[in-house]
Coordinates of C-alpha atoms in Angstrom, one line a residue:
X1478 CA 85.2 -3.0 -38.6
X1479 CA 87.4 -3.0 -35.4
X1480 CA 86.6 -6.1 -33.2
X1481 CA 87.9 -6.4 -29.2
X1482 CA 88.6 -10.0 -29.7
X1483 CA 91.3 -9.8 -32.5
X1484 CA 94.6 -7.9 -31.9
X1485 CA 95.6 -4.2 -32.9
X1486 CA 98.9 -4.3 -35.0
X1487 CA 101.7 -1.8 -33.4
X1488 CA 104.5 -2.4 -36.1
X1489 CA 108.3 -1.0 -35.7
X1490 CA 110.8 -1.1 -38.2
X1491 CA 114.6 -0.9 -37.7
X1492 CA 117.1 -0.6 -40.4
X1493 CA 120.0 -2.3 -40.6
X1494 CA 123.5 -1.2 -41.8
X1495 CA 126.6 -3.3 -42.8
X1496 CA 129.5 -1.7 -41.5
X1497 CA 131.2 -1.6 -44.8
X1498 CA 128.3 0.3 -46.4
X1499 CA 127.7 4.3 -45.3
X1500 CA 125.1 3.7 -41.9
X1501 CA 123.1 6.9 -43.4
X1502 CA 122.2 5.2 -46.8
X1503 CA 120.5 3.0 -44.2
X1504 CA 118.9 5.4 -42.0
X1505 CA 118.0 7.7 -44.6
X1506 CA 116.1 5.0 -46.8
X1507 CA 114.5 3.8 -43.7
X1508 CA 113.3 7.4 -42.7
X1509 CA 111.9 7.7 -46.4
X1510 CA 109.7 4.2 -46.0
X1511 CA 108.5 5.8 -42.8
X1512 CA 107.4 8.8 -44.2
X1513 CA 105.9 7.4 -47.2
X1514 CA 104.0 4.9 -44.7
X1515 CA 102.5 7.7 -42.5
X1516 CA 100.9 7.1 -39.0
X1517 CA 100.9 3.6 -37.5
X1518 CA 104.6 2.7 -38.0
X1519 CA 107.0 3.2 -35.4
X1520 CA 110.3 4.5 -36.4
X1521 CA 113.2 2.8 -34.1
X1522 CA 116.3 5.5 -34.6
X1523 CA 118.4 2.6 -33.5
X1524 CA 120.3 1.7 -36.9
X1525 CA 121.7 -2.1 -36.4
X1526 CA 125.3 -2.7 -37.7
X1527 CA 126.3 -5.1 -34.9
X1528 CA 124.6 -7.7 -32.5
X1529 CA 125.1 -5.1 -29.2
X1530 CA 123.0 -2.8 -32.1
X1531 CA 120.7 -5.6 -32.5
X1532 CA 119.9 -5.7 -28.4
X1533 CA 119.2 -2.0 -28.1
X1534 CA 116.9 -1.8 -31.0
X1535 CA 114.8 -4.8 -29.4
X1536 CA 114.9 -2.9 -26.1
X1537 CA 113.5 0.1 -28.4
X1538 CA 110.7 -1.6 -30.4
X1539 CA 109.4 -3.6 -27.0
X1540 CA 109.4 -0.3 -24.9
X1541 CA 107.1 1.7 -27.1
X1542 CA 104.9 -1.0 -27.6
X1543 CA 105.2 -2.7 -30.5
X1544 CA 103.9 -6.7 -31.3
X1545 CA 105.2 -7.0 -35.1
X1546 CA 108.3 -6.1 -37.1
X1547 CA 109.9 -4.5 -40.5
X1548 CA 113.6 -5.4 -40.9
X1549 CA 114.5 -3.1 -43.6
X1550 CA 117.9 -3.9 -45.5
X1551 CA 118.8 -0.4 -46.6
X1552 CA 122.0 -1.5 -47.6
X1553 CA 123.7 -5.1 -47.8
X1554 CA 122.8 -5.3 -43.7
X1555 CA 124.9 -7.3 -41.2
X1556 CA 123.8 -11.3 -41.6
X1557 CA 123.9 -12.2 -38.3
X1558 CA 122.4 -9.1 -36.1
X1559 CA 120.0 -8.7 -38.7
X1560 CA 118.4 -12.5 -38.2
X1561 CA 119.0 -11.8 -34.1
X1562 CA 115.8 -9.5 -34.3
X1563 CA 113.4 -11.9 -35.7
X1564 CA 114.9 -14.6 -33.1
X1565 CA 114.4 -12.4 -30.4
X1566 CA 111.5 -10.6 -31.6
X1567 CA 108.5 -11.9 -29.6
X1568 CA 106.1 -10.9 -32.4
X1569 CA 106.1 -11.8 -36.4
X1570 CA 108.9 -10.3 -38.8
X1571 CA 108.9 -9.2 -42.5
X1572 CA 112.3 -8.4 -44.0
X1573 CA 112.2 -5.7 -46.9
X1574 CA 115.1 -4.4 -49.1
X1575 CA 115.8 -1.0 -51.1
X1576 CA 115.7 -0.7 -54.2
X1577 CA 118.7 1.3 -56.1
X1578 CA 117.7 4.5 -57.6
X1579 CA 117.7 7.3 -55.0
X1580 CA 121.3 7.8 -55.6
X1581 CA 124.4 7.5 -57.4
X1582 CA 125.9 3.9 -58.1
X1583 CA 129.3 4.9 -56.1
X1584 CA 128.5 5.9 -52.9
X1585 CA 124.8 5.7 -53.1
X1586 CA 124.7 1.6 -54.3
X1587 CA 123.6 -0.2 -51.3
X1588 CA 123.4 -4.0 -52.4
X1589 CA 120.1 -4.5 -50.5
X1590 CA 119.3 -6.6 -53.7
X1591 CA 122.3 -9.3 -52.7
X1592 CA 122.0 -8.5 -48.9
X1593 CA 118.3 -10.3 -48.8
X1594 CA 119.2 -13.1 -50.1
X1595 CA 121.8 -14.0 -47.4
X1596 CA 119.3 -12.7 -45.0
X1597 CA 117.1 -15.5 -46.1
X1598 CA 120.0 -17.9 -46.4
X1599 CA 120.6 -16.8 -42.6
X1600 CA 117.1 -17.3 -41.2
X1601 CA 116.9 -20.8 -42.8
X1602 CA 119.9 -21.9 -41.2
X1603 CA 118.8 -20.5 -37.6
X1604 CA 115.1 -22.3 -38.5
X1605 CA 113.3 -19.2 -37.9
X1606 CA 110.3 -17.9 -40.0
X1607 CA 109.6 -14.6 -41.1
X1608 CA 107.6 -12.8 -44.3
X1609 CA 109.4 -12.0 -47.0
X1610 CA 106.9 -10.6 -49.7
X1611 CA 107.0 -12.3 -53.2
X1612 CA 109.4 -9.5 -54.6
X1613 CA 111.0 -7.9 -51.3
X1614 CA 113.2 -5.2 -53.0
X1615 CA 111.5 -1.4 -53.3
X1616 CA 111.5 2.2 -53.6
X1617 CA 110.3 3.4 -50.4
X1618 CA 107.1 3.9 -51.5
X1619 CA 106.7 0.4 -52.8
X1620 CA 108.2 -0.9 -49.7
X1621 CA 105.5 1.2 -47.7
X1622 CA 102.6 -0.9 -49.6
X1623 CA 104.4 -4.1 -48.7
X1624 CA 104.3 -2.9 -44.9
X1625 CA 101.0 -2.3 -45.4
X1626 CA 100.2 -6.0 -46.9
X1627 CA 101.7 -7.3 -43.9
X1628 CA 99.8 -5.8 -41.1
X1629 CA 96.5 -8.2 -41.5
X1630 CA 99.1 -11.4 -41.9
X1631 CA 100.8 -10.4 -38.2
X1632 CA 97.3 -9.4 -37.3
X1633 CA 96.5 -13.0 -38.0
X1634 CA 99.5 -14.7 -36.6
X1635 CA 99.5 -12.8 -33.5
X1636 CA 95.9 -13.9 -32.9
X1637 CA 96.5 -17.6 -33.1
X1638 CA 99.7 -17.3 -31.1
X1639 CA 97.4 -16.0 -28.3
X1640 CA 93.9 -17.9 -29.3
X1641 CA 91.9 -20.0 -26.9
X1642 CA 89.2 -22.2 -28.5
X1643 CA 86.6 -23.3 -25.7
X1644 CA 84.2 -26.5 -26.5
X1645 CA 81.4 -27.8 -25.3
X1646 CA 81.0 -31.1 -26.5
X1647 CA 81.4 -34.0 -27.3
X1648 CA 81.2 -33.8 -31.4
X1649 CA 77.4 -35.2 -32.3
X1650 CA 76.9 -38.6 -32.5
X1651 CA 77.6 -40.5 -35.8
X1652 CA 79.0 -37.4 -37.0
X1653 CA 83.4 -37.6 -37.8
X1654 CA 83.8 -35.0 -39.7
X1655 CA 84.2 -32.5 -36.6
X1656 CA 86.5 -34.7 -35.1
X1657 CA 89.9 -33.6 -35.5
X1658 CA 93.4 -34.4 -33.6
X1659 CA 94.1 -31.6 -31.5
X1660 CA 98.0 -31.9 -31.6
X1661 CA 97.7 -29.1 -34.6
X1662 CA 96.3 -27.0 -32.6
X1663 CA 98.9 -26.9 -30.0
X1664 CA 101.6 -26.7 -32.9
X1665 CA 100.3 -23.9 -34.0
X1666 CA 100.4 -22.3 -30.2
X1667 CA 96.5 -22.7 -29.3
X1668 CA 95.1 -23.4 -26.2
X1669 CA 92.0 -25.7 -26.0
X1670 CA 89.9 -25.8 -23.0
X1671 CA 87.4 -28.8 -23.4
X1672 CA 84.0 -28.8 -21.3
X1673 CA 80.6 -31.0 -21.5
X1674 CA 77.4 -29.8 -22.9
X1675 CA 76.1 -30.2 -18.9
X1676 CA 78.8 -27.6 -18.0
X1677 CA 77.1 -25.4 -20.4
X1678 CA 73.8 -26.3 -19.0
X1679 CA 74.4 -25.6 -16.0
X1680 CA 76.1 -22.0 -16.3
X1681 CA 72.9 -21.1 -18.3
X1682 CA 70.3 -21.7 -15.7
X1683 CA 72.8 -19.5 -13.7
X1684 CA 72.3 -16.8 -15.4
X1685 CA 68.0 -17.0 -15.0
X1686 CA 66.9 -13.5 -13.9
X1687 CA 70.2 -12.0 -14.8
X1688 CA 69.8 -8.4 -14.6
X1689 CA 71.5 -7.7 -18.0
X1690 CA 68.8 -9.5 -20.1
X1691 CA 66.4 -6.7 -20.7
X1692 CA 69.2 -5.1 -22.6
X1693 CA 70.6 -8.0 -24.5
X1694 CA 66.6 -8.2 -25.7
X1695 CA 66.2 -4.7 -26.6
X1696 CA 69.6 -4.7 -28.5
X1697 CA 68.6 -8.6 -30.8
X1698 CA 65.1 -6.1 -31.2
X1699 CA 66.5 -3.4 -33.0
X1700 CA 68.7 -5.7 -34.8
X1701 CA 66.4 -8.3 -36.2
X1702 CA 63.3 -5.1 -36.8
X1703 CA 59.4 -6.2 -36.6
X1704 CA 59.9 -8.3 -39.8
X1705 CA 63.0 -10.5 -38.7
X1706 CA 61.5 -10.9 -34.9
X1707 CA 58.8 -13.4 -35.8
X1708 CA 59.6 -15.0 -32.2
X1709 CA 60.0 -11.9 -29.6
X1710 CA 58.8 -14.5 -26.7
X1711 CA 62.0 -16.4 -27.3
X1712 CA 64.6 -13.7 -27.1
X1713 CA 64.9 -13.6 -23.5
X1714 CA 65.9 -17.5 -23.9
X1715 CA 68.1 -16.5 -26.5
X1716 CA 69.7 -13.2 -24.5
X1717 CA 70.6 -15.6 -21.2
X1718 CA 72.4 -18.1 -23.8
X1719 CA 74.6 -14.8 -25.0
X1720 CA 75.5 -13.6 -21.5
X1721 CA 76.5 -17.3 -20.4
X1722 CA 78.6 -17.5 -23.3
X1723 CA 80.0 -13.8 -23.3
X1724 CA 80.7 -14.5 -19.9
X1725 CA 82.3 -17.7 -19.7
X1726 CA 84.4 -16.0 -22.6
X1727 CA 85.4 -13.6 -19.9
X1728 CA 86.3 -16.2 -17.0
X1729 CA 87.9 -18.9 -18.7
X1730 CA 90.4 -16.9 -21.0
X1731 CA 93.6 -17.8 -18.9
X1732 CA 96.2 -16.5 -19.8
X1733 CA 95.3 -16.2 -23.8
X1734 CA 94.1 -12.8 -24.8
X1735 CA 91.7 -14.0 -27.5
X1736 CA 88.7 -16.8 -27.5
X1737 CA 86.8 -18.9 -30.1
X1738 CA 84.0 -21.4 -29.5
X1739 CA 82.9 -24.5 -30.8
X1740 CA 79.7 -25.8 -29.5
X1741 CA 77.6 -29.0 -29.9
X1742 CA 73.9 -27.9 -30.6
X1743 CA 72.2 -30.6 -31.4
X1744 CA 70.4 -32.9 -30.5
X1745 CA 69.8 -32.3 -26.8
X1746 CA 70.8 -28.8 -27.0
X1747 CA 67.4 -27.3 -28.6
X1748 CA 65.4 -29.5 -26.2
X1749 CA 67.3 -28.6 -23.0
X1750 CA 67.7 -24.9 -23.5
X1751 CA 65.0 -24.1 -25.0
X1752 CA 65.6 -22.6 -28.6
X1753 CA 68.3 -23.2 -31.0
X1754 CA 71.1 -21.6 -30.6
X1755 CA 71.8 -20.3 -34.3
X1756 CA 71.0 -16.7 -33.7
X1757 CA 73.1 -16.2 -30.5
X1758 CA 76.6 -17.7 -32.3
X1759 CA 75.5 -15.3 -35.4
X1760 CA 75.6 -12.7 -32.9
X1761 CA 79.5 -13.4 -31.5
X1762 CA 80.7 -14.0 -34.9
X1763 CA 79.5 -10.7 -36.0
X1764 CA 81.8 -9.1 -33.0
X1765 CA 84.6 -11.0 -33.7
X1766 CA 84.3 -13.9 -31.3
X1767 CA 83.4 -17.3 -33.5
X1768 CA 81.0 -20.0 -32.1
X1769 CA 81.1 -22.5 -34.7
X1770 CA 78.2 -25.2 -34.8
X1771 CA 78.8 -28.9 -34.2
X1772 CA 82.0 -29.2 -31.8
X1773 CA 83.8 -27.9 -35.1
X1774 CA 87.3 -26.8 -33.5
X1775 CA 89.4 -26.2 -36.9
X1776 CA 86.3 -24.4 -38.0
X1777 CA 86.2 -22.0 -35.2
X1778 CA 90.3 -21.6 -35.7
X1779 CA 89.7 -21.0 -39.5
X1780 CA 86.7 -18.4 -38.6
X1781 CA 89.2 -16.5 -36.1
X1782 CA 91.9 -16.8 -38.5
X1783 CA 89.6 -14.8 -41.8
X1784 CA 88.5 -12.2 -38.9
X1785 CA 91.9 -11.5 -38.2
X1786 CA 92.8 -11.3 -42.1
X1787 CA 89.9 -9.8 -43.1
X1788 CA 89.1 -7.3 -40.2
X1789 CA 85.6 -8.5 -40.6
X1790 CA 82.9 -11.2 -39.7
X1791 CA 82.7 -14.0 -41.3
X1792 CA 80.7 -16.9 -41.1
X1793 CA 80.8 -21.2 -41.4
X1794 CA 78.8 -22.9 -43.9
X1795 CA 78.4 -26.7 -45.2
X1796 CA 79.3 -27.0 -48.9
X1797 CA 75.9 -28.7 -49.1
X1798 CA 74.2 -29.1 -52.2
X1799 CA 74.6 -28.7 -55.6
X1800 CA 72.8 -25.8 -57.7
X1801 CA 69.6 -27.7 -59.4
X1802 CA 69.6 -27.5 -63.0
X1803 CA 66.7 -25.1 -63.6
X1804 CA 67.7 -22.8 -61.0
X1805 CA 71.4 -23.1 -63.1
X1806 CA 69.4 -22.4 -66.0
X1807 CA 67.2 -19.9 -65.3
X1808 CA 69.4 -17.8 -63.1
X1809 CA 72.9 -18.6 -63.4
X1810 CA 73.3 -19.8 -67.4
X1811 CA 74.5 -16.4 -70.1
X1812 CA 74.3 -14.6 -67.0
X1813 CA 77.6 -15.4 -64.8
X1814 CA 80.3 -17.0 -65.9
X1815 CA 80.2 -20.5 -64.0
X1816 CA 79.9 -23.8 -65.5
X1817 CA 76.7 -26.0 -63.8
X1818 CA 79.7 -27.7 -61.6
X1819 CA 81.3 -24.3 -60.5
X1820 CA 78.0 -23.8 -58.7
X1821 CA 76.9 -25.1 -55.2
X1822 CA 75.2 -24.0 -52.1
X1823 CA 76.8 -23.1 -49.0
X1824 CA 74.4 -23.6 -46.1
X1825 CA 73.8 -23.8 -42.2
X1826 CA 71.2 -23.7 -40.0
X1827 CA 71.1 -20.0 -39.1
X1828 CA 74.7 -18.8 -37.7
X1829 CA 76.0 -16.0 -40.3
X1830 CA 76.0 -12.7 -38.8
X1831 CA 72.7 -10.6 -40.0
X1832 CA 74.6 -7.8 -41.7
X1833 CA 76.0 -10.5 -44.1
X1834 CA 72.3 -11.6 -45.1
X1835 CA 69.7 -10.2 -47.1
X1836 CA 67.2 -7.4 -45.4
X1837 CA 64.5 -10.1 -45.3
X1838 CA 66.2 -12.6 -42.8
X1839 CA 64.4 -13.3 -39.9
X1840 CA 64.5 -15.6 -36.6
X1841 CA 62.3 -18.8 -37.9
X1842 CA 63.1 -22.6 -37.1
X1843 CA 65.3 -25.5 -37.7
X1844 CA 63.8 -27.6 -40.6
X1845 CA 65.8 -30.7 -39.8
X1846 CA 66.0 -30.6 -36.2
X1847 CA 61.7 -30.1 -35.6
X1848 CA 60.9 -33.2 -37.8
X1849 CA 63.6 -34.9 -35.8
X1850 CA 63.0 -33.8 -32.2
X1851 CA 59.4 -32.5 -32.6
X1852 CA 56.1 -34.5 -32.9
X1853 CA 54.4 -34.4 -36.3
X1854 CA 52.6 -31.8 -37.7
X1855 CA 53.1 -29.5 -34.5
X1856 CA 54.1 -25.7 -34.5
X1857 CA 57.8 -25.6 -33.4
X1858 CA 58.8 -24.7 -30.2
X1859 CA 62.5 -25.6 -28.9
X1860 CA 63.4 -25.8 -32.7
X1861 CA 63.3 -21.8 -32.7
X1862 CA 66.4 -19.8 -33.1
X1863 CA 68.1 -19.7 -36.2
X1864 CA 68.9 -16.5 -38.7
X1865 CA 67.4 -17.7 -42.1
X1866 CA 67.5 -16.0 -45.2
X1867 CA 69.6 -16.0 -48.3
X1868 CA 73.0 -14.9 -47.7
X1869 CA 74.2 -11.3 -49.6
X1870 CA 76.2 -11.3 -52.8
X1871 CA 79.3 -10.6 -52.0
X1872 CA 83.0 -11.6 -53.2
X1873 CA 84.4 -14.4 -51.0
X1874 CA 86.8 -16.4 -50.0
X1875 CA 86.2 -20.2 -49.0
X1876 CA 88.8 -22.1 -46.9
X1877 CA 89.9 -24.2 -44.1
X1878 CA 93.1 -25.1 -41.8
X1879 CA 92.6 -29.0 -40.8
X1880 CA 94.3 -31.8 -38.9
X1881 CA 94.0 -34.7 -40.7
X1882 CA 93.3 -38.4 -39.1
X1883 CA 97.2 -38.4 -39.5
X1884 CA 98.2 -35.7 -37.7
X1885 CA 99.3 -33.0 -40.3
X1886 CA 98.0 -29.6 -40.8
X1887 CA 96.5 -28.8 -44.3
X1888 CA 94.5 -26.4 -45.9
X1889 CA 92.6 -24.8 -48.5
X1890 CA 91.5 -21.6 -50.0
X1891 CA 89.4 -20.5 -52.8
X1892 CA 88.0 -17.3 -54.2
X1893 CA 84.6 -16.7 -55.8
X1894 CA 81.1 -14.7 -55.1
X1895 CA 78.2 -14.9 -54.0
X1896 CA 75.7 -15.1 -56.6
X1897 CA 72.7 -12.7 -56.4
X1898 CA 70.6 -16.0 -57.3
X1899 CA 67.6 -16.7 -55.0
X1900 CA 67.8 -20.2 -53.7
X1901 CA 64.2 -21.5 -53.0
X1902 CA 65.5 -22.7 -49.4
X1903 CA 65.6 -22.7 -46.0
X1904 CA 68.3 -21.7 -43.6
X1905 CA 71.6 -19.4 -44.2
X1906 CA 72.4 -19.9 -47.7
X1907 CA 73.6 -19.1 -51.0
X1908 CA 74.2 -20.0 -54.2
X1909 CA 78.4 -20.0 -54.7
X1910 CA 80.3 -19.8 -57.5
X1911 CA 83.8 -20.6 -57.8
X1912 CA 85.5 -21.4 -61.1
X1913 CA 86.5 -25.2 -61.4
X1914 CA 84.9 -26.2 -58.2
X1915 CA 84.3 -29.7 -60.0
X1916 CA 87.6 -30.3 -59.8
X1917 CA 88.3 -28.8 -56.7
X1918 CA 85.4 -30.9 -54.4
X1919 CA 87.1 -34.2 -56.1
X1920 CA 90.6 -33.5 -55.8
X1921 CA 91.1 -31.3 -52.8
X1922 CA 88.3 -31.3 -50.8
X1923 CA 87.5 -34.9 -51.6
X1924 CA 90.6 -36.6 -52.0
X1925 CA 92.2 -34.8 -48.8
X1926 CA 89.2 -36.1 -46.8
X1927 CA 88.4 -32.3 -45.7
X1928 CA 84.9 -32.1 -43.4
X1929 CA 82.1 -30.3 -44.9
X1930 CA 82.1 -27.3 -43.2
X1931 CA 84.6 -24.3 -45.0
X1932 CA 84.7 -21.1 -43.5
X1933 CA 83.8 -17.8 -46.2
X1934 CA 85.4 -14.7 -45.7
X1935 CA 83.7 -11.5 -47.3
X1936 CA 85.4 -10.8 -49.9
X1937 CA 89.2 -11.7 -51.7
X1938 CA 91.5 -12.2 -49.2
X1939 CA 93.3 -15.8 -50.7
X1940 CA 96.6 -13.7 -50.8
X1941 CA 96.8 -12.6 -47.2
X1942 CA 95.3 -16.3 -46.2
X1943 CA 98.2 -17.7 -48.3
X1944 CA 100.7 -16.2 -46.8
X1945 CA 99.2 -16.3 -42.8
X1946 CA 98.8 -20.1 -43.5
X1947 CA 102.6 -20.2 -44.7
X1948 CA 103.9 -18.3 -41.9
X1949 CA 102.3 -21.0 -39.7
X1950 CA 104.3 -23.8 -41.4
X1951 CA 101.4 -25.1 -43.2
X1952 CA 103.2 -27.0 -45.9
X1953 CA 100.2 -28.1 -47.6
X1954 CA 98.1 -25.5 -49.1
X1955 CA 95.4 -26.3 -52.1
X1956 CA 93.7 -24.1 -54.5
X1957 CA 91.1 -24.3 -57.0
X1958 CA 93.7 -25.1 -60.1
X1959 CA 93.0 -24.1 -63.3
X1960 CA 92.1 -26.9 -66.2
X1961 CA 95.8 -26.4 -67.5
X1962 CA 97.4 -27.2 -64.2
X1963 CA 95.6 -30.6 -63.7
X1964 CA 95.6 -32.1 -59.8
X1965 CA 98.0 -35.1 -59.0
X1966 CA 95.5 -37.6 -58.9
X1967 CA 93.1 -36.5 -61.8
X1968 CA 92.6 -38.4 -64.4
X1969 CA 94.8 -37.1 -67.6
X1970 CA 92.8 -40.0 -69.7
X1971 CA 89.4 -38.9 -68.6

């Protein structure tokens, strides 16, 4: 799925070449990766063996375009030129060594295997960060894969570097757990932009009559078919909301190249607007610009961040409620292989994208929000608007970036499925499975005082989202451990 809102990857890759070493053994490796990469990677024919090197090949890689680098060690490589390029590299850098093998041991022996290591020694003493891949030494061929691994991680980091989130708040009332310092953000190298719920009001009713809306109705038609469009008299409500938001999108991204939202939608929203604005934000997500629900910034940065990693939509759910025992039993029990406790739902109102659901989602109403905000024992009416259905099985991945009440960045991640369990609920949800979740809602999500809201990715991406999240400097990144690897503060009595 290719998406306008996350960046396109143009990666370069320039060898380097210590003068004591033959500069073809270099160049001839590097020429080999290339090859065995194919299309997509540029080939600098600037061979570094000195800092004046170093300049021309930046000069090189900028001019034809590229955003992210391979520094490939095909021999030893020159310590200090070789660390110039990911100083003055204005995108991410991955260094990659050869492997011995596609020569003799006299002349052909390269020394990539010692050279890395000083290259790493080199970029910690200059403080810069780079990817180096867990075992960074390869044929060409393996070094080709690891290129390949890398292009959704500077996907990801070149997306934050240039991300704007835009709010319209403030958080709901009596609700914390979307409250977040926004000093991370700006650590990270995101731009906020913070607005009022009347600011959002107001650029609605703006956009009354707008010519554009027939379309917008047509299209949220054809999407949703006769069974999912139980409300058709609501769409044109719902099309305005999308054009305000697409547009403000439009005008208010600066200087960034790439916008996230995170809205407030209840209480006043439904009852002000109109409708609920569920269906809309499932509609963004699902082209790669996240609206998440409830002021939640960090969400809305995690939700850009799995797009980026994933090259897909995602979605953000509450980790709700646990699995009832006779659904557990019934469905779940000599069927999958989940404890009770590795079980819970994941819901929200009605924000996941429709292609993520099951065919028999539909536009209904908020639950919560019309015995709230509605008199008794009426029909709904501004409650309206939310995508609700079970989920989709699918493989995913559950996680988060945070700033805690202190300041510091953490995170989690998370792999599991979807189960094909039906929940006997309302909203967007499913029944998860992830193995020792116990464990893991006590002593990571629990004990690091993480919100309730996670972001899901569609499918196994914990590896890239590991190493996007250390690229960032996140020094704090929890898993679900295993029994055998018990959590700091668990119990080893219990």
């Amino acid at each position: 799925m290719k998406f306008q809102n996350i960046p396109e990857v143009k990666l370069g890759i320039i060898a380097v070449s210590r003068d004591c070493f033959p500069i073809a053994l270099s160049t001839s490796r590097r020429e080999a990766v290339v090859q065995a990469y194919g299309a997509g990677l540029y080939n600098c024919p600037v061979t570094v063996e000195n800092e004046a090197d170093a300049l021309k090949a930046l000069e090189d890689v900028r001019a034809a375009g590229c955003n992210a680098l391979v520094v490939y060690l095909g021999n030893f490589g020159p310590e200090t030129p070789e660390t110039i390029l990911a100083k003055r590299f204005h995108g991410p850098v991955m260094y990659v060594a050869a492997a011995e093998g596609d020569g003799d041991l006299i002349n052909g022996r390269g020394d990539a295997y010692c050279g890395m290591l000083n290259a790493s020694y080199n970029l910690g003493l200059r403080h810069l960060q780079a990817y180096i891949p867990d075992y960074p030494v390869g044929t060409a061929q393996e070094c080709a894969e690891m290129i390949r691994e890398f292009v959704p991680i500077a996907r990801a980091v070149i997306g934050v570097k240039n991300l704007k989130i835009i709010t319209f708040g403030p958080r709901p009332q009596d609700f914390f757990a979307c409250n977040a310092p926004i000093q991370g953000l700006y650590e990270l190298g995101v731009e906020v932009e913070e607005n009022s719920e009347l600011d959002l009001l107001v650029s609605y009713k703006a956009h009354a009559g707008d010519s554009r809306i027939e379309a917008v109705c047509a299209d949220m038609a054809e999407e949703l078919g006769v069974t999912g469009n139980q409300y058709p008299e609501l769409l044109p409500r719902m099309a305005q909301f999308e054009l305000t938001l697409l547009d403000w999108a439009e005008s208010h991204r600066g200087a960034r190249k790439y916008v996230a939202f995170a809205d407030k939608c209840w209480p006043a929203f439904p009852e002000q607007f109109g409708f609920e604005p569920c269906y809309v934000n499932s509609r963004l997500v699902s082209r790669g610009i996240p609206v998440s629900c409830e002021v939640d910034i960090y969400g809305a940065l995690s939700e850009y961040i799995g797009m980026c990693a994933s090259g897909d939509t995602v979605t953000l759910l509450d980790i709700n409620n646990s699995v009832p025992q006779y659904i557990y039993d019934e469905d779940i029990a000599g069927k999958f292989d989940y404890s009770l406790t590795d079980t819970f739902m994941g819901f929200h109102c009605g924000n996941t994208p429709a292609c993520k659901m099951c065919n028999d989602r539909a536009v209904k109403y908020q639950l919560i929000q019309h015995r709230l905000l509605e008199p008794a024992g009426s029909d709904p009416d501004f409650t309206r608007g939310t995508l609700e259905g079970d989920i989709a099985p699918s493989d995913i991945t559950f996680y988060r970036l945070q700033c805690d009440s202190e300041g510091n960045l953490r995170s989690y991640i998370a792999e599991g499925e979807i189960l094909p369990v039906a929940t006997r609920s309302f909203g967007g949800i499913a029944v998860f499975g992830i193995h020792e979740m116990g464990r893991f809602y006590r002593h990571v999500l629990g004990q690091k005082r993480y919100p309730h809201h996670g972001a899901v990715a569609f499918g196994h991406y914990g590896k890239i989202l590991f190493e996007v999240l250390k690229f960032l400097g996140i020094q704090d990144i929890a898993y679900n451990q295993p029994k055998s690897l018990p959590y700091p503060t668990e119990n080893p009595f219990a």
